[in-house]
Amino acid sequence: VAYWFDRYELLSNTRAGKPFAGAGYTDINAVLPAKLILLAIALICAAAVFSALFLRDLRIPAIGLVLLVGVAVLDQQLLKRLAWPAYLGVTGLLVAVLLVGKVVNGSRRWFGWGSYGIQPSELMKLSLILLGAHLFSSDPQGLVHRPWRYVLKWHALWIVPALLILKQPDLGTALLCGLLALSLFFLV
């Protein structure tokens, strides 16, 4: 409910040191859509919890609660420090899955341990979000004065894992990585 009412707060927002009141360009084109997306996610999570209660299986809501609390207590500086190691580690996993990964339906995308498996390309999506947030927030003045440097660096950084994912082959995930990268780029 708070997400819904936050829309009205944006329109009547007064900022200290700003010559105007009300919603700005970023509020309308980034903050408001982000809050609506969070509202949709909250509704989906609530529906999942109620369906889990109805089906008497509380494993998924418990995992979600642990993840929610874990993300809420994480320090943003820690996430910034983990951006590059996460990116390099997951890129290494993408190379490793091409060499020693488990073949499923003709594609080598998985590390498998019995009936359990992990797909490094899914971790790459999270890694790209962390790296993009770190890259675009690290030097705001440099981003303003030398934007082409950031454009080239960002595109080089997301193209490498996308090509490794295409080699598996997994066109859908590679396209999602590209869409994610372009979305982050246009939000800046």
mmCIF file of C-alpha atoms in Angstrom:
data_model
loop_
_atom_site.group_PDB
_atom_site.id
_atom_site.type_symbol
_atom_site.label_atom_id
_atom_site.label_comp_id
_atom_site.label_asym_id
_atom_site.label_seq_id
_atom_site.Cartn_x
_atom_site.Cartn_y
_atom_site.Cartn_z
ATOM 1 C CA VAL A 1 0.000 0.000 0.000
ATOM 2 C CA ALA A 2 2.900 2.336 0.789
ATOM 3 C CA TYR A 3 4.219 1.998 -2.768
ATOM 4 C CA TRP A 4 0.855 3.129 -4.106
ATOM 5 C CA PHE A 5 0.752 6.245 -1.906
ATOM 6 C CA ASP A 6 4.411 7.082 -2.599
ATOM 7 C CA ARG A 7 3.323 8.133 -6.074
ATOM 8 C CA TYR A 8 1.526 11.128 -4.606
ATOM 9 C CA GLU A 9 4.473 12.017 -2.404
ATOM 10 C CA LEU A 10 6.680 12.261 -5.494
ATOM 11 C CA LEU A 11 4.370 14.838 -7.039
ATOM 12 C CA SER A 12 4.420 17.073 -3.969
ATOM 13 C CA ASN A 13 8.082 16.559 -3.140
ATOM 14 C CA THR A 14 10.106 19.566 -2.060
ATOM 15 C CA ARG A 15 13.854 19.189 -2.171
ATOM 16 C CA ALA A 16 16.299 21.218 -0.149
ATOM 17 C CA GLY A 17 18.413 23.416 -2.389
ATOM 18 C CA LYS A 18 16.320 22.823 -5.507
ATOM 19 C CA PRO A 19 14.585 25.753 -7.213
ATOM 20 C CA PHE A 20 11.393 23.800 -7.905
ATOM 21 C CA ALA A 21 8.877 21.606 -6.152
ATOM 22 C CA GLY A 22 7.195 18.506 -7.489
ATOM 23 C CA ALA A 23 8.314 15.522 -9.458
ATOM 24 C CA GLY A 24 11.415 15.807 -11.576
ATOM 25 C CA TYR A 25 12.420 13.940 -14.713
ATOM 26 C CA THR A 26 14.097 11.143 -12.754
ATOM 27 C CA ASP A 27 11.109 10.829 -10.427
ATOM 28 C CA ILE A 28 8.686 10.335 -13.306
ATOM 29 C CA ASN A 29 10.872 8.161 -15.527
ATOM 30 C CA ALA A 30 12.840 6.067 -13.017
ATOM 31 C CA VAL A 31 11.569 6.289 -9.429
ATOM 32 C CA LEU A 32 7.860 5.961 -10.200
ATOM 33 C CA PRO A 33 8.235 2.949 -12.551
ATOM 34 C CA ALA A 34 10.614 1.325 -10.052
ATOM 35 C CA LYS A 35 8.040 1.741 -7.273
ATOM 36 C CA LEU A 36 5.302 0.292 -9.479
ATOM 37 C CA ILE A 37 7.523 -2.679 -10.293
ATOM 38 C CA LEU A 38 8.197 -3.164 -6.577
ATOM 39 C CA LEU A 39 4.442 -3.015 -5.953
ATOM 40 C CA ALA A 40 3.883 -5.769 -8.531
ATOM 41 C CA ILE A 41 6.657 -7.875 -6.975
ATOM 42 C CA ALA A 42 5.147 -7.401 -3.514
ATOM 43 C CA LEU A 43 1.746 -8.545 -4.798
ATOM 44 C CA ILE A 44 3.283 -11.607 -6.443
ATOM 45 C CA CYS A 45 5.162 -12.451 -3.238
ATOM 46 C CA ALA A 46 1.988 -12.072 -1.186
ATOM 47 C CA ALA A 47 0.130 -14.379 -3.574
ATOM 48 C CA ALA A 48 2.988 -16.912 -3.318
ATOM 49 C CA VAL A 49 2.843 -16.860 0.484
ATOM 50 C CA PHE A 50 -0.919 -17.348 0.551
ATOM 51 C CA SER A 51 -0.730 -20.158 -2.002
ATOM 52 C CA ALA A 52 2.037 -21.785 0.040
ATOM 53 C CA LEU A 53 -0.111 -21.554 3.168
ATOM 54 C CA PHE A 54 -3.018 -23.057 1.275
ATOM 55 C CA LEU A 55 -0.832 -25.904 -0.025
ATOM 56 C CA ARG A 56 0.835 -26.278 3.417
ATOM 57 C CA ASP A 57 4.350 -25.943 2.057
ATOM 58 C CA LEU A 58 6.301 -23.158 3.747
ATOM 59 C CA ARG A 59 9.735 -23.794 2.213
ATOM 60 C CA ILE A 60 9.515 -21.125 -0.506
ATOM 61 C CA PRO A 61 8.191 -18.358 1.794
ATOM 62 C CA ALA A 62 10.890 -19.257 4.342
ATOM 63 C CA ILE A 63 13.630 -18.998 1.722
ATOM 64 C CA GLY A 64 12.150 -15.703 0.546
ATOM 65 C CA LEU A 65 12.066 -14.335 4.085
ATOM 66 C CA VAL A 66 15.704 -15.276 4.667
ATOM 67 C CA LEU A 67 16.695 -13.606 1.389
ATOM 68 C CA LEU A 68 14.631 -10.521 2.234
ATOM 69 C CA VAL A 69 16.273 -10.083 5.624
ATOM 70 C CA GLY A 70 19.697 -10.840 4.150
ATOM 71 C CA VAL A 71 19.390 -8.198 1.456
ATOM 72 C CA ALA A 72 17.938 -5.663 3.902
ATOM 73 C CA VAL A 73 20.931 -5.884 6.244
ATOM 74 C CA LEU A 74 23.597 -5.879 3.517
ATOM 75 C CA ASP A 75 25.817 -2.843 3.407
ATOM 76 C CA GLN A 76 25.891 -1.006 0.066
ATOM 77 C CA GLN A 77 29.635 -0.529 0.340
ATOM 78 C CA LEU A 78 30.011 -4.293 0.608
ATOM 79 C CA LEU A 79 27.996 -4.707 -2.578
ATOM 80 C CA LYS A 80 30.246 -2.179 -4.323
ATOM 81 C CA ARG A 81 33.333 -4.077 -3.201
ATOM 82 C CA LEU A 82 31.823 -7.372 -4.379
ATOM 83 C CA ALA A 83 30.850 -6.115 -7.854
ATOM 84 C CA TRP A 84 34.151 -6.843 -9.628
ATOM 85 C CA PRO A 85 34.944 -10.127 -7.837
ATOM 86 C CA ALA A 86 31.397 -11.369 -8.524
ATOM 87 C CA TYR A 87 31.658 -10.443 -12.201
ATOM 88 C CA LEU A 88 35.074 -12.056 -12.634
ATOM 89 C CA GLY A 89 34.063 -15.140 -10.641
ATOM 90 C CA VAL A 90 30.881 -15.731 -12.605
ATOM 91 C CA THR A 91 32.712 -15.107 -15.889
ATOM 92 C CA GLY A 92 35.183 -17.779 -14.770
ATOM 93 C CA LEU A 93 32.257 -20.100 -14.033
ATOM 94 C CA LEU A 94 30.910 -19.474 -17.550
ATOM 95 C CA VAL A 95 34.262 -20.518 -19.010
ATOM 96 C CA ALA A 96 34.395 -23.553 -16.709
ATOM 97 C CA VAL A 97 30.882 -24.691 -17.624
ATOM 98 C CA LEU A 98 31.924 -24.728 -21.288
ATOM 99 C CA LEU A 99 34.830 -27.028 -20.412
ATOM 100 C CA VAL A 100 33.413 -29.377 -17.760
ATOM 101 C CA GLY A 101 29.697 -28.616 -17.563
ATOM 102 C CA LYS A 102 26.921 -31.179 -17.696
ATOM 103 C CA VAL A 103 25.240 -31.660 -21.092
ATOM 104 C CA VAL A 104 21.457 -31.431 -20.884
ATOM 105 C CA ASN A 105 19.399 -31.601 -24.095
ATOM 106 C CA GLY A 106 22.482 -30.901 -26.223
ATOM 107 C CA SER A 107 23.505 -27.757 -24.314
ATOM 108 C CA ARG A 108 26.393 -27.466 -21.879
ATOM 109 C CA ARG A 109 24.955 -24.960 -19.379
ATOM 110 C CA TRP A 110 24.911 -26.681 -16.016
ATOM 111 C CA PHE A 111 27.180 -27.774 -13.205
ATOM 112 C CA GLY A 112 25.470 -30.863 -11.863
ATOM 113 C CA TRP A 113 25.739 -32.738 -8.589
ATOM 114 C CA GLY A 114 23.326 -35.633 -8.668
ATOM 115 C CA SER A 115 19.831 -34.230 -9.037
ATOM 116 C CA TYR A 116 20.993 -30.698 -8.130
ATOM 117 C CA GLY A 117 22.495 -28.232 -10.558
ATOM 118 C CA ILE A 118 23.479 -24.633 -10.969
ATOM 119 C CA GLN A 119 23.444 -22.541 -14.117
ATOM 120 C CA PRO A 120 26.155 -19.831 -14.030
ATOM 121 C CA SER A 121 24.386 -17.764 -16.681
ATOM 122 C CA GLU A 122 21.619 -17.021 -14.162
ATOM 123 C CA LEU A 123 24.205 -15.735 -11.693
ATOM 124 C CA MET A 124 25.600 -13.506 -14.454
ATOM 125 C CA LYS A 125 22.369 -11.502 -14.535
ATOM 126 C CA LEU A 126 22.809 -10.567 -10.870
ATOM 127 C CA SER A 127 26.500 -9.916 -11.405
ATOM 128 C CA LEU A 128 25.788 -7.540 -14.296
ATOM 129 C CA ILE A 129 23.326 -5.577 -12.162
ATOM 130 C CA LEU A 130 25.914 -5.197 -9.394
ATOM 131 C CA LEU A 131 28.672 -4.247 -11.820
ATOM 132 C CA GLY A 132 26.511 -1.756 -13.714
ATOM 133 C CA ALA A 133 25.395 -0.064 -10.514
ATOM 134 C CA HIS A 134 29.006 0.111 -9.342
ATOM 135 C CA LEU A 135 30.354 1.385 -12.660
ATOM 136 C CA PHE A 136 27.767 4.106 -13.159
ATOM 137 C CA SER A 137 27.811 5.329 -9.550
ATOM 138 C CA SER A 138 31.560 5.272 -8.952
ATOM 139 C CA ASP A 139 32.484 8.566 -10.672
ATOM 140 C CA PRO A 140 29.499 10.845 -11.442
ATOM 141 C CA GLN A 141 31.705 13.686 -12.721
ATOM 142 C CA GLY A 142 33.561 11.347 -15.056
ATOM 143 C CA LEU A 143 30.244 10.044 -16.336
ATOM 144 C CA VAL A 144 29.155 13.591 -17.159
ATOM 145 C CA HIS A 145 32.428 14.741 -18.751
ATOM 146 C CA ARG A 146 33.525 11.499 -20.471
ATOM 147 C CA PRO A 147 30.352 9.537 -21.227
ATOM 148 C CA TRP A 148 31.810 7.651 -24.219
ATOM 149 C CA ARG A 149 34.432 6.105 -21.982
ATOM 150 C CA TYR A 150 31.670 4.595 -19.840
ATOM 151 C CA VAL A 151 29.679 3.532 -22.895
ATOM 152 C CA LEU A 152 32.614 1.575 -24.298
ATOM 153 C CA LYS A 153 33.578 0.072 -20.948
ATOM 154 C CA TRP A 154 30.005 -1.014 -20.168
ATOM 155 C CA HIS A 155 29.426 -2.572 -23.575
ATOM 156 C CA ALA A 156 32.732 -4.446 -23.400
ATOM 157 C CA LEU A 157 31.822 -5.736 -19.950
ATOM 158 C CA TRP A 158 28.434 -7.174 -20.878
ATOM 159 C CA ILE A 159 29.392 -8.464 -24.338
ATOM 160 C CA VAL A 160 31.995 -10.912 -22.955
ATOM 161 C CA PRO A 161 29.567 -12.935 -20.788
ATOM 162 C CA ALA A 162 26.845 -12.679 -23.433
ATOM 163 C CA LEU A 163 29.169 -14.307 -25.979
ATOM 164 C CA LEU A 164 30.119 -17.021 -23.485
ATOM 165 C CA ILE A 165 26.417 -17.691 -22.849
ATOM 166 C CA LEU A 166 25.750 -17.844 -26.600
ATOM 167 C CA LYS A 167 28.499 -20.469 -26.872
ATOM 168 C CA GLN A 168 26.560 -22.821 -24.524
ATOM 169 C CA PRO A 169 24.080 -22.213 -26.572
ATOM 170 C CA ASP A 170 21.487 -20.188 -24.668
ATOM 171 C CA LEU A 171 20.120 -17.413 -26.853
ATOM 172 C CA GLY A 172 17.337 -16.445 -24.434
ATOM 173 C CA THR A 173 19.639 -15.773 -21.488
ATOM 174 C CA ALA A 174 22.158 -13.973 -23.711
ATOM 175 C CA LEU A 175 19.397 -11.694 -24.991
ATOM 176 C CA LEU A 176 18.213 -11.098 -21.421
ATOM 177 C CA CYS A 177 21.748 -10.097 -20.408
ATOM 178 C CA GLY A 178 21.819 -7.666 -23.325
ATOM 179 C CA LEU A 179 18.392 -6.266 -22.450
ATOM 180 C CA LEU A 180 19.432 -5.905 -18.816
ATOM 181 C CA ALA A 181 22.643 -4.135 -19.817
ATOM 182 C CA LEU A 182 20.840 -1.758 -22.167
ATOM 183 C CA SER A 183 18.169 -1.059 -19.537
ATOM 184 C CA LEU A 184 20.826 -0.132 -16.967
ATOM 185 C CA PHE A 185 22.592 1.982 -19.560
ATOM 186 C CA PHE A 186 19.462 3.943 -20.453
ATOM 187 C CA LEU A 187 18.535 4.470 -16.793
ATOM 188 C CA VAL A 188 21.766 6.389 -16.377
#
